[in-house]
Amino acid sequence: MLDSVIVGNVFREIRERKGLSQEVVSGLADIGRTHLSAIERGERRPTLDTLFKLAAALNMPASEIVREMEAALKRSEENGSGIENYFK
Amino acid sequence: MLDSVIVGNVFREIRERKGLSQEVVSGLADIGRTHLSAIERGERRPTLDTLFKLAAALNMPASEIVREMEAALKRSEENGSGIENYFK
DNA sequence: GCTGTCTGTCAACATTTGTGTTCAAACTTG
DNA sequence: CAAGTTTGAACACAAATGTTGACAGACAGC
């Protein structure tokens, strides 16, 4: 699935919006730093457990994070994320 | 974690509220039925992927499902789900 | 009784998540 | 430039998720 990239970007955007490093967030969430890195790049799909841990570390409700993911996924459907839009 | 039982119950309650069988939901979500059974009993922790699939099958936003989980988790903290409340 | 539906559970298996370490690349700041 | 911070990437490994098939128990209605 290509969606994991979009999902990962949501994690990244929230983290950067708060000005936190991967090291700090992964430390608060009690997960490995390289793991968080992989999640943000869309190379790992977190479990619900990890979602809740990251939500706590980012100090916001997990449901809010998922809402942003739904919005991002919807955008990518509308705009199209196919190869034909890659050079616009 | 004991939370997985609470999380699983949310999936179950939503499914039963809609009067759907595990077979129908797992079929729509394209996951194994025994897998869904294990999730509902709290013996498996779904990935975000599986959450989105189940949300689509249950015809409701994933964020809404997570909201119900947060509410259920909060309730279990307040009421206490420790062993001391087990016999009340 | 019998039949069909739904669910729990087991087992074996493939796949993926998650952990630890290590190193290199990019970037900022003094 | 040099030093420090941050992140990407590649390992090997342990642990968990997810798949498939099969079988048993519970429960309803005929």
Tab-separated table of N, CA, C and O (backbone and C1' of nucleotides) in Angstrom, chain C residues 27-29, chain D residues 1-5:
chain	number	residue	atom	x	y	z
C	27	DC	P	20.752	19.360	3.231
C	27	DC	O5'	20.666	20.169	4.593
C	27	DC	C5'	19.858	19.663	5.678
C	27	DC	C4'	20.323	20.240	6.998
C	27	DC	C3'	20.856	21.658	6.882
C	27	DC	O3'	19.906	22.565	7.434
C	27	DC	C1'	22.175	20.294	8.345
C	28	DT	P	20.214	24.155	7.468
C	28	DT	O5'	20.732	24.362	8.955
C	28	DT	C5'	20.007	23.773	10.047
C	28	DT	C4'	20.730	24.007	11.365
C	28	DT	C3'	21.191	25.452	11.595
C	28	DT	O3'	20.926	25.824	12.936
C	28	DT	C1'	23.030	23.978	11.789
C	29	DT	P	20.887	27.426	13.328
C	29	DT	O5'	21.934	27.517	14.536
C	29	DT	C5'	22.400	26.326	15.165
C	29	DT	C4'	23.771	26.556	15.775
C	29	DT	C3'	24.242	28.021	15.802
C	29	DT	O3'	24.857	28.313	17.032
C	29	DT	C1'	25.834	26.707	14.691
D	1	DC	P	35.745	22.785	5.069
D	1	DC	O5'	37.199	22.568	5.645
D	1	DC	C5'	37.906	23.784	6.093
D	1	DC	C4'	38.031	23.796	7.607
D	1	DC	C3'	37.681	22.488	8.302
D	1	DC	O3'	38.601	22.242	9.370
D	1	DC	C1'	36.287	24.229	9.137
D	2	DA	P	38.858	20.838	9.984
D	2	DA	O5'	38.035	20.895	11.350
D	2	DA	C5'	38.323	21.904	12.309
D	2	DA	C4'	37.295	21.855	13.434
D	2	DA	C3'	36.910	20.443	13.878
D	2	DA	O3'	36.925	20.380	15.312
D	2	DA	C1'	34.958	21.649	13.241
D	3	DA	P	36.598	18.998	16.060
D	3	DA	O5'	35.130	19.267	16.632
D	3	DA	C5'	34.852	20.514	17.276
D	3	DA	C4'	33.404	20.553	17.698
D	3	DA	C3'	32.850	19.229	18.216
D	3	DA	O3'	32.047	19.446	19.365
D	3	DA	C1'	31.546	19.961	16.385
D	4	DG	P	31.459	18.227	20.216
D	4	DG	O5'	29.888	18.387	19.971
D	4	DG	C5'	29.276	19.675	20.065
D	4	DG	C4'	27.873	19.631	19.459
D	4	DG	C3'	27.074	18.381	19.839
D	4	DG	O3'	25.846	18.771	20.437
D	4	DG	C1'	27.033	18.735	17.481
D	5	DT	P	24.798	17.632	20.925
D	5	DT	O5'	23.690	17.672	19.773
D	5	DT	C5'	23.318	18.924	19.211
D	5	DT	C4'	22.288	18.727	18.110
D	5	DT	C3'	21.307	17.572	18.346
D	5	DT	O3'	19.990	18.029	18.120
D	5	DT	C1'	22.340	17.366	16.213
